[in-house]
JSON list of C-alpha atoms in Angstrom, two decimals:
[
{"chain": "A", "resi": 1, "resn": "UNK", "atom": "CA", "xyz": [135.99, 21.63, -64.86]},
{"chain": "A", "resi": 2, "resn": "UNK", "atom": "CA", "xyz": [132.20, 21.54, -65.05]},
{"chain": "A", "resi": 3, "resn": "UNK", "atom": "CA", "xyz": [130.86, 21.95, -68.58]},
{"chain": "A", "resi": 4, "resn": "UNK", "atom": "CA", "xyz": [128.38, 24.77, -69.15]},
{"chain": "A", "resi": 5, "resn": "UNK", "atom": "CA", "xyz": [126.33, 26.29, -71.93]},
{"chain": "A", "resi": 6, "resn": "UNK", "atom": "CA", "xyz": [128.20, 29.42, -73.03]},
{"chain": "A", "resi": 7, "resn": "UNK", "atom": "CA", "xyz": [126.26, 30.65, -76.08]},
{"chain": "A", "resi": 8, "resn": "UNK", "atom": "CA", "xyz": [122.93, 30.10, -77.84]},
{"chain": "A", "resi": 9, "resn": "UNK", "atom": "CA", "xyz": [122.46, 31.18, -81.46]},
{"chain": "A", "resi": 10, "resn": "UNK", "atom": "CA", "xyz": [119.64, 31.02, -83.97]},
{"chain": "A", "resi": 11, "resn": "UNK", "atom": "CA", "xyz": [119.33, 32.11, -87.59]},
{"chain": "A", "resi": 12, "resn": "UNK", "atom": "CA", "xyz": [115.80, 33.36, -88.37]},
{"chain": "A", "resi": 13, "resn": "UNK", "atom": "CA", "xyz": [116.56, 33.53, -92.11]},
{"chain": "A", "resi": 14, "resn": "UNK", "atom": "CA", "xyz": [118.72, 30.67, -93.35]},
{"chain": "A", "resi": 15, "resn": "UNK", "atom": "CA", "xyz": [122.30, 31.86, -94.07]},
{"chain": "A", "resi": 16, "resn": "UNK", "atom": "CA", "xyz": [121.33, 35.52, -93.66]},
{"chain": "A", "resi": 17, "resn": "UNK", "atom": "CA", "xyz": [122.27, 36.77, -90.21]},
{"chain": "A", "resi": 18, "resn": "UNK", "atom": "CA", "xyz": [122.88, 35.22, -86.79]},
{"chain": "A", "resi": 19, "resn": "UNK", "atom": "CA", "xyz": [121.21, 36.15, -83.50]},
{"chain": "A", "resi": 20, "resn": "UNK", "atom": "CA", "xyz": [122.48, 35.40, -80.00]},
{"chain": "A", "resi": 21, "resn": "UNK", "atom": "CA", "xyz": [119.97, 34.50, -77.27]},
{"chain": "A", "resi": 22, "resn": "UNK", "atom": "CA", "xyz": [120.11, 34.46, -73.47]},
{"chain": "A", "resi": 23, "resn": "UNK", "atom": "CA", "xyz": [117.75, 31.48, -73.23]},
{"chain": "A", "resi": 24, "resn": "UNK", "atom": "CA", "xyz": [115.36, 29.34, -75.25]},
{"chain": "A", "resi": 25, "resn": "UNK", "atom": "CA", "xyz": [112.65, 26.73, -74.76]},
{"chain": "A", "resi": 26, "resn": "UNK", "atom": "CA", "xyz": [113.34, 23.44, -76.53]},
{"chain": "A", "resi": 27, "resn": "UNK", "atom": "CA", "xyz": [110.58, 21.11, -77.69]},
{"chain": "A", "resi": 28, "resn": "UNK", "atom": "CA", "xyz": [110.96, 17.39, -78.19]},
{"chain": "A", "resi": 29, "resn": "UNK", "atom": "CA", "xyz": [111.88, 16.54, -81.77]},
{"chain": "A", "resi": 30, "resn": "UNK", "atom": "CA", "xyz": [112.09, 20.20, -82.82]},
{"chain": "A", "resi": 31, "resn": "UNK", "atom": "CA", "xyz": [114.87, 22.61, -83.77]},
{"chain": "A", "resi": 32, "resn": "UNK", "atom": "CA", "xyz": [115.71, 25.68, -81.71]},
{"chain": "A", "resi": 33, "resn": "UNK", "atom": "CA", "xyz": [112.62, 27.96, -81.92]},
{"chain": "A", "resi": 34, "resn": "UNK", "atom": "CA", "xyz": [112.65, 30.14, -85.07]},
{"chain": "A", "resi": 35, "resn": "UNK", "atom": "CA", "xyz": [115.97, 28.73, -86.25]},
{"chain": "A", "resi": 36, "resn": "UNK", "atom": "CA", "xyz": [115.99, 28.65, -90.08]},
{"chain": "A", "resi": 37, "resn": "UNK", "atom": "CA", "xyz": [112.30, 29.57, -89.97]},
{"chain": "A", "resi": 38, "resn": "UNK", "atom": "CA", "xyz": [112.68, 31.51, -93.24]},
{"chain": "A", "resi": 39, "resn": "UNK", "atom": "CA", "xyz": [114.85, 31.04, -96.34]},
{"chain": "A", "resi": 40, "resn": "UNK", "atom": "CA", "xyz": [115.32, 32.69, -99.72]},
{"chain": "A", "resi": 41, "resn": "UNK", "atom": "CA", "xyz": [114.59, 30.58, -102.79]},
{"chain": "A", "resi": 42, "resn": "UNK", "atom": "CA", "xyz": [116.08, 31.32, -106.21]},
{"chain": "A", "resi": 43, "resn": "UNK", "atom": "CA", "xyz": [115.02, 30.64, -109.79]},
{"chain": "A", "resi": 44, "resn": "UNK", "atom": "CA", "xyz": [116.76, 27.23, -109.90]},
{"chain": "A", "resi": 45, "resn": "UNK", "atom": "CA", "xyz": [115.19, 25.95, -106.67]},
{"chain": "A", "resi": 46, "resn": "UNK", "atom": "CA", "xyz": [113.49, 22.56, -106.87]},
{"chain": "A", "resi": 47, "resn": "UNK", "atom": "CA", "xyz": [111.00, 23.52, -104.16]},
{"chain": "A", "resi": 48, "resn": "UNK", "atom": "CA", "xyz": [108.52, 26.36, -104.27]},
{"chain": "A", "resi": 49, "resn": "UNK", "atom": "CA", "xyz": [106.24, 28.52, -102.15]},
{"chain": "A", "resi": 50, "resn": "UNK", "atom": "CA", "xyz": [102.67, 27.54, -101.42]},
{"chain": "A", "resi": 51, "resn": "UNK", "atom": "CA", "xyz": [99.76, 30.01, -101.36]},
{"chain": "A", "resi": 52, "resn": "UNK", "atom": "CA", "xyz": [100.34, 30.48, -97.62]},
{"chain": "A", "resi": 53, "resn": "UNK", "atom": "CA", "xyz": [103.95, 31.51, -98.22]},
{"chain": "A", "resi": 54, "resn": "UNK", "atom": "CA", "xyz": [105.35, 28.31, -96.76]},
{"chain": "A", "resi": 55, "resn": "UNK", "atom": "CA", "xyz": [107.92, 26.14, -98.49]},
{"chain": "A", "resi": 56, "resn": "UNK", "atom": "CA", "xyz": [106.39, 23.28, -100.46]},
{"chain": "A", "resi": 57, "resn": "UNK", "atom": "CA", "xyz": [108.76, 20.88, -98.70]},
{"chain": "A", "resi": 58, "resn": "UNK", "atom": "CA", "xyz": [112.21, 20.42, -97.27]},
{"chain": "A", "resi": 59, "resn": "UNK", "atom": "CA", "xyz": [115.13, 20.65, -99.69]},
{"chain": "A", "resi": 60, "resn": "UNK", "atom": "CA", "xyz": [118.94, 20.56, -99.57]},
{"chain": "A", "resi": 61, "resn": "UNK", "atom": "CA", "xyz": [120.89, 23.79, -99.24]},
{"chain": "A", "resi": 62, "resn": "UNK", "atom": "CA", "xyz": [121.46, 24.16, -102.99]},
{"chain": "A", "resi": 63, "resn": "UNK", "atom": "CA", "xyz": [117.84, 25.35, -103.25]},
{"chain": "A", "resi": 64, "resn": "UNK", "atom": "CA", "xyz": [118.53, 28.49, -101.23]},
{"chain": "A", "resi": 65, "resn": "UNK", "atom": "CA", "xyz": [120.58, 31.67, -101.15]},
{"chain": "A", "resi": 66, "resn": "UNK", "atom": "CA", "xyz": [123.41, 30.49, -98.86]},
{"chain": "A", "resi": 67, "resn": "UNK", "atom": "CA", "xyz": [126.81, 31.49, -97.55]},
{"chain": "A", "resi": 68, "resn": "UNK", "atom": "CA", "xyz": [128.63, 28.72, -99.40]},
{"chain": "A", "resi": 69, "resn": "UNK", "atom": "CA", "xyz": [127.73, 30.42, -102.67]},
{"chain": "A", "resi": 70, "resn": "UNK", "atom": "CA", "xyz": [127.81, 33.99, -101.33]},
{"chain": "A", "resi": 71, "resn": "UNK", "atom": "CA", "xyz": [130.43, 34.40, -98.55]},
{"chain": "A", "resi": 72, "resn": "UNK", "atom": "CA", "xyz": [129.49, 38.05, -98.09]},
{"chain": "A", "resi": 73, "resn": "UNK", "atom": "CA", "xyz": [126.30, 36.89, -96.38]},
{"chain": "A", "resi": 74, "resn": "UNK", "atom": "CA", "xyz": [128.35, 35.50, -93.48]},
{"chain": "A", "resi": 75, "resn": "UNK", "atom": "CA", "xyz": [129.05, 39.04, -92.24]},
{"chain": "A", "resi": 76, "resn": "UNK", "atom": "CA", "xyz": [125.42, 39.65, -91.27]},
{"chain": "A", "resi": 77, "resn": "UNK", "atom": "CA", "xyz": [123.62, 39.66, -87.94]},
{"chain": "A", "resi": 78, "resn": "UNK", "atom": "CA", "xyz": [119.89, 39.44, -87.36]},
{"chain": "A", "resi": 79, "resn": "UNK", "atom": "CA", "xyz": [117.26, 39.88, -84.68]},
{"chain": "A", "resi": 80, "resn": "UNK", "atom": "CA", "xyz": [113.71, 38.63, -84.49]},
{"chain": "A", "resi": 81, "resn": "UNK", "atom": "CA", "xyz": [111.55, 41.52, -83.27]},
{"chain": "A", "resi": 82, "resn": "UNK", "atom": "CA", "xyz": [108.54, 41.17, -80.97]},
{"chain": "A", "resi": 83, "resn": "UNK", "atom": "CA", "xyz": [106.08, 42.08, -83.74]},
{"chain": "A", "resi": 84, "resn": "UNK", "atom": "CA", "xyz": [107.40, 39.33, -86.04]},
{"chain": "A", "resi": 85, "resn": "UNK", "atom": "CA", "xyz": [109.59, 41.58, -88.17]},
{"chain": "A", "resi": 86, "resn": "UNK", "atom": "CA", "xyz": [113.24, 40.70, -88.73]},
{"chain": "A", "resi": 87, "resn": "UNK", "atom": "CA", "xyz": [116.07, 43.19, -88.38]},
{"chain": "A", "resi": 88, "resn": "UNK", "atom": "CA", "xyz": [119.27, 42.72, -90.37]},
{"chain": "A", "resi": 89, "resn": "UNK", "atom": "CA", "xyz": [122.68, 44.37, -90.09]},
{"chain": "A", "resi": 90, "resn": "UNK", "atom": "CA", "xyz": [125.85, 44.07, -92.16]},
{"chain": "A", "resi": 91, "resn": "UNK", "atom": "CA", "xyz": [129.03, 46.17, -92.13]},
{"chain": "A", "resi": 92, "resn": "UNK", "atom": "CA", "xyz": [128.63, 46.79, -95.85]},
{"chain": "A", "resi": 93, "resn": "UNK", "atom": "CA", "xyz": [124.90, 47.66, -95.85]},
{"chain": "A", "resi": 94, "resn": "UNK", "atom": "CA", "xyz": [122.47, 49.99, -94.14]},
{"chain": "A", "resi": 95, "resn": "UNK", "atom": "CA", "xyz": [120.36, 48.29, -91.43]},
{"chain": "A", "resi": 96, "resn": "UNK", "atom": "CA", "xyz": [117.13, 46.75, -92.71]},
{"chain": "A", "resi": 97, "resn": "UNK", "atom": "CA", "xyz": [113.88, 45.76, -91.00]},
{"chain": "A", "resi": 98, "resn": "UNK", "atom": "CA", "xyz": [111.32, 43.68, -92.87]},
{"chain": "A", "resi": 99, "resn": "UNK", "atom": "CA", "xyz": [108.01, 41.96, -92.36]},
{"chain": "A", "resi": 100, "resn": "UNK", "atom": "CA", "xyz": [108.84, 38.60, -93.94]},
{"chain": "A", "resi": 101, "resn": "UNK", "atom": "CA", "xyz": [105.18, 37.96, -94.79]},
{"chain": "A", "resi": 102, "resn": "UNK", "atom": "CA", "xyz": [104.90, 41.05, -97.01]},
{"chain": "A", "resi": 103, "resn": "UNK", "atom": "CA", "xyz": [105.89, 40.78, -100.68]},
{"chain": "A", "resi": 104, "resn": "UNK", "atom": "CA", "xyz": [107.12, 44.37, -100.84]},
{"chain": "A", "resi": 105, "resn": "UNK", "atom": "CA", "xyz": [109.44, 43.76, -97.88]},
{"chain": "A", "resi": 106, "resn": "UNK", "atom": "CA", "xyz": [110.65, 40.52, -99.44]},
{"chain": "A", "resi": 107, "resn": "UNK", "atom": "CA", "xyz": [111.79, 42.48, -102.48]},
{"chain": "A", "resi": 108, "resn": "UNK", "atom": "CA", "xyz": [113.47, 45.00, -100.20]},
{"chain": "A", "resi": 109, "resn": "UNK", "atom": "CA", "xyz": [115.40, 42.06, -98.77]},
{"chain": "A", "resi": 110, "resn": "UNK", "atom": "CA", "xyz": [116.42, 40.85, -102.25]},
{"chain": "A", "resi": 111, "resn": "UNK", "atom": "CA", "xyz": [117.72, 44.34, -103.05]},
{"chain": "A", "resi": 112, "resn": "UNK", "atom": "CA", "xyz": [119.64, 44.37, -99.77]},
{"chain": "A", "resi": 113, "resn": "UNK", "atom": "CA", "xyz": [121.21, 41.01, -100.67]},
{"chain": "A", "resi": 114, "resn": "UNK", "atom": "CA", "xyz": [122.22, 42.02, -104.19]},
{"chain": "A", "resi": 115, "resn": "UNK", "atom": "CA", "xyz": [125.82, 43.14, -103.36]},
{"chain": "A", "resi": 116, "resn": "UNK", "atom": "CA", "xyz": [126.53, 39.70, -101.89]},
{"chain": "A", "resi": 117, "resn": "UNK", "atom": "CA", "xyz": [124.72, 37.56, -104.48]},
{"chain": "A", "resi": 118, "resn": "UNK", "atom": "CA", "xyz": [126.53, 37.37, -107.81]},
{"chain": "A", "resi": 119, "resn": "UNK", "atom": "CA", "xyz": [124.78, 38.62, -110.95]},
{"chain": "A", "resi": 120, "resn": "UNK", "atom": "CA", "xyz": [125.78, 35.28, -112.49]},
{"chain": "A", "resi": 121, "resn": "UNK", "atom": "CA", "xyz": [123.94, 33.37, -109.75]},
{"chain": "A", "resi": 122, "resn": "UNK", "atom": "CA", "xyz": [120.26, 32.42, -110.05]},
{"chain": "A", "resi": 123, "resn": "UNK", "atom": "CA", "xyz": [118.01, 35.35, -109.11]},
{"chain": "A", "resi": 124, "resn": "UNK", "atom": "CA", "xyz": [116.27, 35.29, -105.67]},
{"chain": "A", "resi": 125, "resn": "UNK", "atom": "CA", "xyz": [112.57, 34.67, -106.18]},
{"chain": "A", "resi": 126, "resn": "UNK", "atom": "CA", "xyz": [110.80, 34.16, -102.85]},
{"chain": "A", "resi": 127, "resn": "UNK", "atom": "CA", "xyz": [111.23, 34.35, -99.11]},
{"chain": "A", "resi": 128, "resn": "UNK", "atom": "CA", "xyz": [109.49, 31.25, -97.77]},
{"chain": "A", "resi": 129, "resn": "UNK", "atom": "CA", "xyz": [108.57, 30.12, -94.29]},
{"chain": "A", "resi": 130, "resn": "UNK", "atom": "CA", "xyz": [109.22, 26.62, -92.99]},
{"chain": "A", "resi": 131, "resn": "UNK", "atom": "CA", "xyz": [106.40, 24.12, -93.19]},
{"chain": "A", "resi": 132, "resn": "UNK", "atom": "CA", "xyz": [106.40, 20.97, -91.06]},
{"chain": "A", "resi": 133, "resn": "UNK", "atom": "CA", "xyz": [110.21, 20.90, -91.09]},
{"chain": "A", "resi": 134, "resn": "UNK", "atom": "CA", "xyz": [112.64, 23.73, -90.44]},
{"chain": "A", "resi": 135, "resn": "UNK", "atom": "CA", "xyz": [114.72, 24.83, -93.42]},
{"chain": "A", "resi": 136, "resn": "UNK", "atom": "CA", "xyz": [117.94, 23.43, -91.96]},
{"chain": "A", "resi": 137, "resn": "UNK", "atom": "CA", "xyz": [120.66, 21.67, -93.95]},
{"chain": "A", "resi": 138, "resn": "UNK", "atom": "CA", "xyz": [119.55, 18.27, -92.65]},
{"chain": "A", "resi": 139, "resn": "UNK", "atom": "CA", "xyz": [115.96, 17.01, -92.96]},
{"chain": "A", "resi": 140, "resn": "UNK", "atom": "CA", "xyz": [115.97, 15.80, -89.35]},
{"chain": "A", "resi": 141, "resn": "UNK", "atom": "CA", "xyz": [115.13, 18.41, -86.68]},
{"chain": "A", "resi": 142, "resn": "UNK", "atom": "CA", "xyz": [118.60, 18.67, -85.22]},
{"chain": "A", "resi": 143, "resn": "UNK", "atom": "CA", "xyz": [120.04, 21.21, -82.80]},
{"chain": "A", "resi": 144, "resn": "UNK", "atom": "CA", "xyz": [123.75, 21.72, -83.51]},
{"chain": "A", "resi": 145, "resn": "UNK", "atom": "CA", "xyz": [126.39, 21.88, -80.77]},
{"chain": "A", "resi": 146, "resn": "UNK", "atom": "CA", "xyz": [130.13, 22.58, -80.64]},
{"chain": "A", "resi": 147, "resn": "UNK", "atom": "CA", "xyz": [132.60, 22.50, -77.76]},
{"chain": "A", "resi": 148, "resn": "UNK", "atom": "CA", "xyz": [134.44, 25.82, -77.50]},
{"chain": "A", "resi": 149, "resn": "UNK", "atom": "CA", "xyz": [137.72, 23.99, -76.87]},
{"chain": "A", "resi": 150, "resn": "UNK", "atom": "CA", "xyz": [137.43, 22.34, -80.29]},
{"chain": "A", "resi": 151, "resn": "UNK", "atom": "CA", "xyz": [137.31, 25.72, -81.99]},
{"chain": "A", "resi": 152, "resn": "UNK", "atom": "CA", "xyz": [140.10, 27.05, -79.79]},
{"chain": "A", "resi": 153, "resn": "UNK", "atom": "CA", "xyz": [142.30, 24.13, -80.82]},
{"chain": "A", "resi": 154, "resn": "UNK", "atom": "CA", "xyz": [141.50, 24.67, -84.50]},
{"chain": "A", "resi": 155, "resn": "UNK", "atom": "CA", "xyz": [142.19, 28.42, -84.19]},
{"chain": "A", "resi": 156, "resn": "UNK", "atom": "CA", "xyz": [145.59, 27.69, -82.65]},
{"chain": "A", "resi": 157, "resn": "UNK", "atom": "CA", "xyz": [146.53, 25.29, -85.44]},
{"chain": "A", "resi": 158, "resn": "UNK", "atom": "CA", "xyz": [145.29, 27.64, -88.19]},
{"chain": "A", "resi": 159, "resn": "UNK", "atom": "CA", "xyz": [147.09, 30.59, -86.60]},
{"chain": "A", "resi": 160, "resn": "UNK", "atom": "CA", "xyz": [144.00, 32.79, -86.63]},
{"chain": "A", "resi": 161, "resn": "UNK", "atom": "CA", "xyz": [141.27, 33.39, -84.07]},
{"chain": "A", "resi": 162, "resn": "UNK", "atom": "CA", "xyz": [138.13, 31.97, -85.66]},
{"chain": "A", "resi": 163, "resn": "UNK", "atom": "CA", "xyz": [134.83, 33.55, -84.67]},
{"chain": "A", "resi": 164, "resn": "UNK", "atom": "CA", "xyz": [132.39, 30.89, -83.50]},
{"chain": "A", "resi": 165, "resn": "UNK", "atom": "CA", "xyz": [129.55, 32.48, -85.50]},
{"chain": "A", "resi": 166, "resn": "UNK", "atom": "CA", "xyz": [131.04, 31.39, -88.83]},
{"chain": "A", "resi": 167, "resn": "UNK", "atom": "CA", "xyz": [130.10, 27.78, -87.96]},
{"chain": "A", "resi": 168, "resn": "UNK", "atom": "CA", "xyz": [126.36, 28.53, -87.50]},
{"chain": "A", "resi": 169, "resn": "UNK", "atom": "CA", "xyz": [126.00, 26.21, -84.49]},
{"chain": "A", "resi": 170, "resn": "UNK", "atom": "CA", "xyz": [123.09, 26.65, -82.08]},
{"chain": "A", "resi": 171, "resn": "UNK", "atom": "CA", "xyz": [124.81, 25.72, -78.82]},
{"chain": "A", "resi": 172, "resn": "UNK", "atom": "CA", "xyz": [128.38, 26.25, -77.59]},
{"chain": "A", "resi": 173, "resn": "UNK", "atom": "CA", "xyz": [129.70, 24.39, -74.55]},
{"chain": "A", "resi": 174, "resn": "UNK", "atom": "CA", "xyz": [132.66, 25.39, -72.41]},
{"chain": "A", "resi": 175, "resn": "UNK", "atom": "CA", "xyz": [134.56, 23.00, -70.13]},
{"chain": "A", "resi": 176, "resn": "UNK", "atom": "CA", "xyz": [135.21, 19.99, -72.37]},
{"chain": "A", "resi": 177, "resn": "UNK", "atom": "CA", "xyz": [138.49, 18.87, -73.88]},
{"chain": "A", "resi": 178, "resn": "UNK", "atom": "CA", "xyz": [138.95, 19.57, -77.62]},
{"chain": "A", "resi": 179, "resn": "UNK", "atom": "CA", "xyz": [136.63, 17.39, -79.73]},
{"chain": "A", "resi": 180, "resn": "UNK", "atom": "CA", "xyz": [135.24, 15.62, -76.67]},
{"chain": "A", "resi": 181, "resn": "UNK", "atom": "CA", "xyz": [131.78, 16.02, -78.22]},
{"chain": "A", "resi": 182, "resn": "UNK", "atom": "CA", "xyz": [132.71, 13.48, -80.91]},
{"chain": "A", "resi": 183, "resn": "UNK", "atom": "CA", "xyz": [132.96, 10.81, -78.18]},
{"chain": "A", "resi": 184, "resn": "UNK", "atom": "CA", "xyz": [129.42, 11.61, -77.04]},
{"chain": "A", "resi": 185, "resn": "UNK", "atom": "CA", "xyz": [127.64, 10.36, -80.19]},
{"chain": "A", "resi": 186, "resn": "UNK", "atom": "CA", "xyz": [124.90, 8.03, -78.98]},
{"chain": "A", "resi": 187, "resn": "UNK", "atom": "CA", "xyz": [124.82, 9.56, -75.49]},
{"chain": "A", "resi": 188, "resn": "UNK", "atom": "CA", "xyz": [122.34, 11.97, -73.93]},
{"chain": "A", "resi": 189, "resn": "UNK", "atom": "CA", "xyz": [123.07, 15.42, -72.53]},
{"chain": "A", "resi": 190, "resn": "UNK", "atom": "CA", "xyz": [121.07, 17.34, -69.97]},
{"chain": "A", "resi": 191, "resn": "UNK", "atom": "CA", "xyz": [121.22, 21.10, -70.43]},
{"chain": "A", "resi": 192, "resn": "UNK", "atom": "CA", "xyz": [119.04, 23.12, -68.11]},
{"chain": "A", "resi": 193, "resn": "UNK", "atom": "CA", "xyz": [115.66, 21.38, -68.08]},
{"chain": "A", "resi": 194, "resn": "UNK", "atom": "CA", "xyz": [116.09, 19.76, -71.51]},
{"chain": "A", "resi": 195, "resn": "UNK", "atom": "CA", "xyz": [117.71, 16.54, -72.71]},
{"chain": "A", "resi": 196, "resn": "UNK", "atom": "CA", "xyz": [119.37, 16.07, -76.09]},
{"chain": "A", "resi": 197, "resn": "UNK", "atom": "CA", "xyz": [120.74, 12.90, -77.67]},
{"chain": "A", "resi": 198, "resn": "UNK", "atom": "CA", "xyz": [123.96, 13.36, -79.61]},
{"chain": "A", "resi": 199, "resn": "UNK", "atom": "CA", "xyz": [123.38, 11.78, -83.03]},
{"chain": "A", "resi": 200, "resn": "UNK", "atom": "CA", "xyz": [126.20, 12.54, -85.50]},
{"chain": "A", "resi": 201, "resn": "UNK", "atom": "CA", "xyz": [129.27, 14.64, -86.26]},
{"chain": "A", "resi": 202, "resn": "UNK", "atom": "CA", "xyz": [128.84, 17.65, -88.55]},
{"chain": "A", "resi": 203, "resn": "UNK", "atom": "CA", "xyz": [130.80, 17.78, -91.79]},
{"chain": "A", "resi": 204, "resn": "UNK", "atom": "CA", "xyz": [131.53, 21.41, -92.62]},
{"chain": "A", "resi": 205, "resn": "UNK", "atom": "CA", "xyz": [131.13, 23.25, -95.94]},
{"chain": "A", "resi": 206, "resn": "UNK", "atom": "CA", "xyz": [132.85, 26.21, -97.59]},
{"chain": "A", "resi": 207, "resn": "UNK", "atom": "CA", "xyz": [130.55, 28.74, -95.93]},
{"chain": "A", "resi": 208, "resn": "UNK", "atom": "CA", "xyz": [132.94, 28.51, -92.96]},
{"chain": "A", "resi": 209, "resn": "UNK", "atom": "CA", "xyz": [135.76, 29.97, -95.07]},
{"chain": "A", "resi": 210, "resn": "UNK", "atom": "CA", "xyz": [134.25, 33.44, -94.64]},
{"chain": "A", "resi": 211, "resn": "UNK", "atom": "CA", "xyz": [135.23, 35.95, -91.96]},
{"chain": "A", "resi": 212, "resn": "UNK", "atom": "CA", "xyz": [132.10, 36.86, -89.99]},
{"chain": "A", "resi": 213, "resn": "UNK", "atom": "CA", "xyz": [133.19, 40.51, -89.69]},
{"chain": "A", "resi": 214, "resn": "UNK", "atom": "CA", "xyz": [134.05, 41.15, -93.34]},
{"chain": "A", "resi": 215, "resn": "UNK", "atom": "CA", "xyz": [132.18, 38.48, -95.30]},
{"chain": "A", "resi": 216, "resn": "UNK", "atom": "CA", "xyz": [135.43, 37.69, -97.15]},
{"chain": "A", "resi": 217, "resn": "UNK", "atom": "CA", "xyz": [136.96, 34.22, -97.44]},
{"chain": "A", "resi": 218, "resn": "UNK", "atom": "CA", "xyz": [140.17, 34.17, -95.38]},
{"chain": "A", "resi": 219, "resn": "UNK", "atom": "CA", "xyz": [140.60, 30.45, -94.51]},
{"chain": "A", "resi": 220, "resn": "UNK", "atom": "CA", "xyz": [140.33, 27.26, -96.55]},
{"chain": "A", "resi": 221, "resn": "UNK", "atom": "CA", "xyz": [138.49, 25.59, -93.69]},
{"chain": "A", "resi": 222, "resn": "UNK", "atom": "CA", "xyz": [138.01, 22.16, -95.22]},
{"chain": "A", "resi": 223, "resn": "UNK", "atom": "CA", "xyz": [141.70, 21.93, -96.09]},
{"chain": "A", "resi": 224, "resn": "UNK", "atom": "CA", "xyz": [142.69, 23.04, -92.59]},
{"chain": "A", "resi": 225, "resn": "UNK", "atom": "CA", "xyz": [140.44, 20.45, -90.95]},
{"chain": "A", "resi": 226, "resn": "UNK", "atom": "CA", "xyz": [141.81, 17.73, -93.21]},
{"chain": "A", "resi": 227, "resn": "UNK", "atom": "CA", "xyz": [145.40, 18.79, -92.62]},
{"chain": "A", "resi": 228, "resn": "UNK", "atom": "CA", "xyz": [145.21, 18.95, -88.83]},
{"chain": "A", "resi": 229, "resn": "UNK", "atom": "CA", "xyz": [142.65, 16.25, -88.01]},
{"chain": "A", "resi": 230, "resn": "UNK", "atom": "CA", "xyz": [142.17, 14.03, -91.05]},
{"chain": "A", "resi": 231, "resn": "UNK", "atom": "CA", "xyz": [138.47, 14.86, -91.38]},
{"chain": "A", "resi": 232, "resn": "UNK", "atom": "CA", "xyz": [136.13, 17.78, -92.17]},
{"chain": "A", "resi": 233, "resn": "UNK", "atom": "CA", "xyz": [134.01, 17.65, -89.02]},
{"chain": "A", "resi": 234, "resn": "UNK", "atom": "CA", "xyz": [133.41, 20.27, -86.34]},
{"chain": "A", "resi": 235, "resn": "UNK", "atom": "CA", "xyz": [130.53, 19.92, -83.91]},
{"chain": "A", "resi": 236, "resn": "UNK", "atom": "CA", "xyz": [127.69, 17.44, -83.53]},
{"chain": "A", "resi": 237, "resn": "UNK", "atom": "CA", "xyz": [124.00, 17.18, -84.34]},
{"chain": "A", "resi": 238, "resn": "UNK", "atom": "CA", "xyz": [121.66, 16.59, -81.40]},
{"chain": "A", "resi": 239, "resn": "UNK", "atom": "CA", "xyz": [117.99, 15.61, -81.18]},
{"chain": "A", "resi": 240, "resn": "UNK", "atom": "CA", "xyz": [115.86, 17.03, -78.37]},
{"chain": "A", "resi": 241, "resn": "UNK", "atom": "CA", "xyz": [114.46, 14.03, -76.49]},
{"chain": "A", "resi": 242, "resn": "UNK", "atom": "CA", "xyz": [112.99, 15.83, -73.47]},
{"chain": "A", "resi": 243, "resn": "UNK", "atom": "CA", "xyz": [111.65, 19.40, -73.63]},
{"chain": "A", "resi": 244, "resn": "UNK", "atom": "CA", "xyz": [112.73, 22.19, -71.35]},
{"chain": "A", "resi": 245, "resn": "UNK", "atom": "CA", "xyz": [114.20, 25.62, -70.97]},
{"chain": "A", "resi": 246, "resn": "UNK", "atom": "CA", "xyz": [117.90, 26.24, -71.47]},
{"chain": "A", "resi": 247, "resn": "UNK", "atom": "CA", "xyz": [119.94, 29.34, -70.70]},
{"chain": "A", "resi": 248, "resn": "UNK", "atom": "CA", "xyz": [123.46, 30.66, -70.83]},
{"chain": "A", "resi": 249, "resn": "UNK", "atom": "CA", "xyz": [125.47, 29.35, -67.90]},
{"chain": "A", "resi": 250, "resn": "UNK", "atom": "CA", "xyz": [123.41, 26.17, -67.50]},
{"chain": "A", "resi": 251, "resn": "UNK", "atom": "CA", "xyz": [125.34, 23.07, -66.46]},
{"chain": "A", "resi": 252, "resn": "UNK", "atom": "CA", "xyz": [125.85, 20.48, -69.23]},
{"chain": "A", "resi": 253, "resn": "UNK", "atom": "CA", "xyz": [125.74, 16.89, -67.95]},
{"chain": "A", "resi": 254, "resn": "UNK", "atom": "CA", "xyz": [126.39, 13.64, -69.79]},
{"chain": "A", "resi": 255, "resn": "UNK", "atom": "CA", "xyz": [123.74, 11.14, -68.65]}
]
């Protein structure tokens, strides 16, 4: 069976909402456009916001409001609007649209997040935009990819259908055997007009415990991965080595 690109996702605000795309233009050495372009800092963050509203540097996930610490966030969806505003939806909240550059809208976002962010947790302080590097979990500009068969196999073993969106991957490929992507580390893929080199497997975190529909933890994902496979990995990190446009249904070739 020929492998193909089945889904493309981005996350305009880190850990707060997921957006599905029909297509995207990849640039060499860059993440998916507008993926983790914004993130919410809190009062214990080791990085700050510059006068232009951009993050003062890249930092690990502990510096941000994230799903690992607030599983309720995992139930959200988002959409980047044509005028630069961001729309957010959650089954437990009224829809919200914000201009991320405006301080008043940033505080509207913090209020919207409050039911999911514990009172005992450090208070959200700023919505910052990425500087030279996207606000991803890894400092390198990776695009993440998972084979759908890998998730299907995991779902079967767990005994529960696991929504792909809980894993926050950018690209989903259909047509491979389960975990075939692990064997591609070091190789190059051609998807549409772009080429991506597979660099490393992705170790998962507890954010994946949360049900995307409810925002409630319903699986101990790390324990399940360990029990069934002897590791905590699902998916791979890729680096764009040749720019180009990709779209749902594009053929995925191993070069």
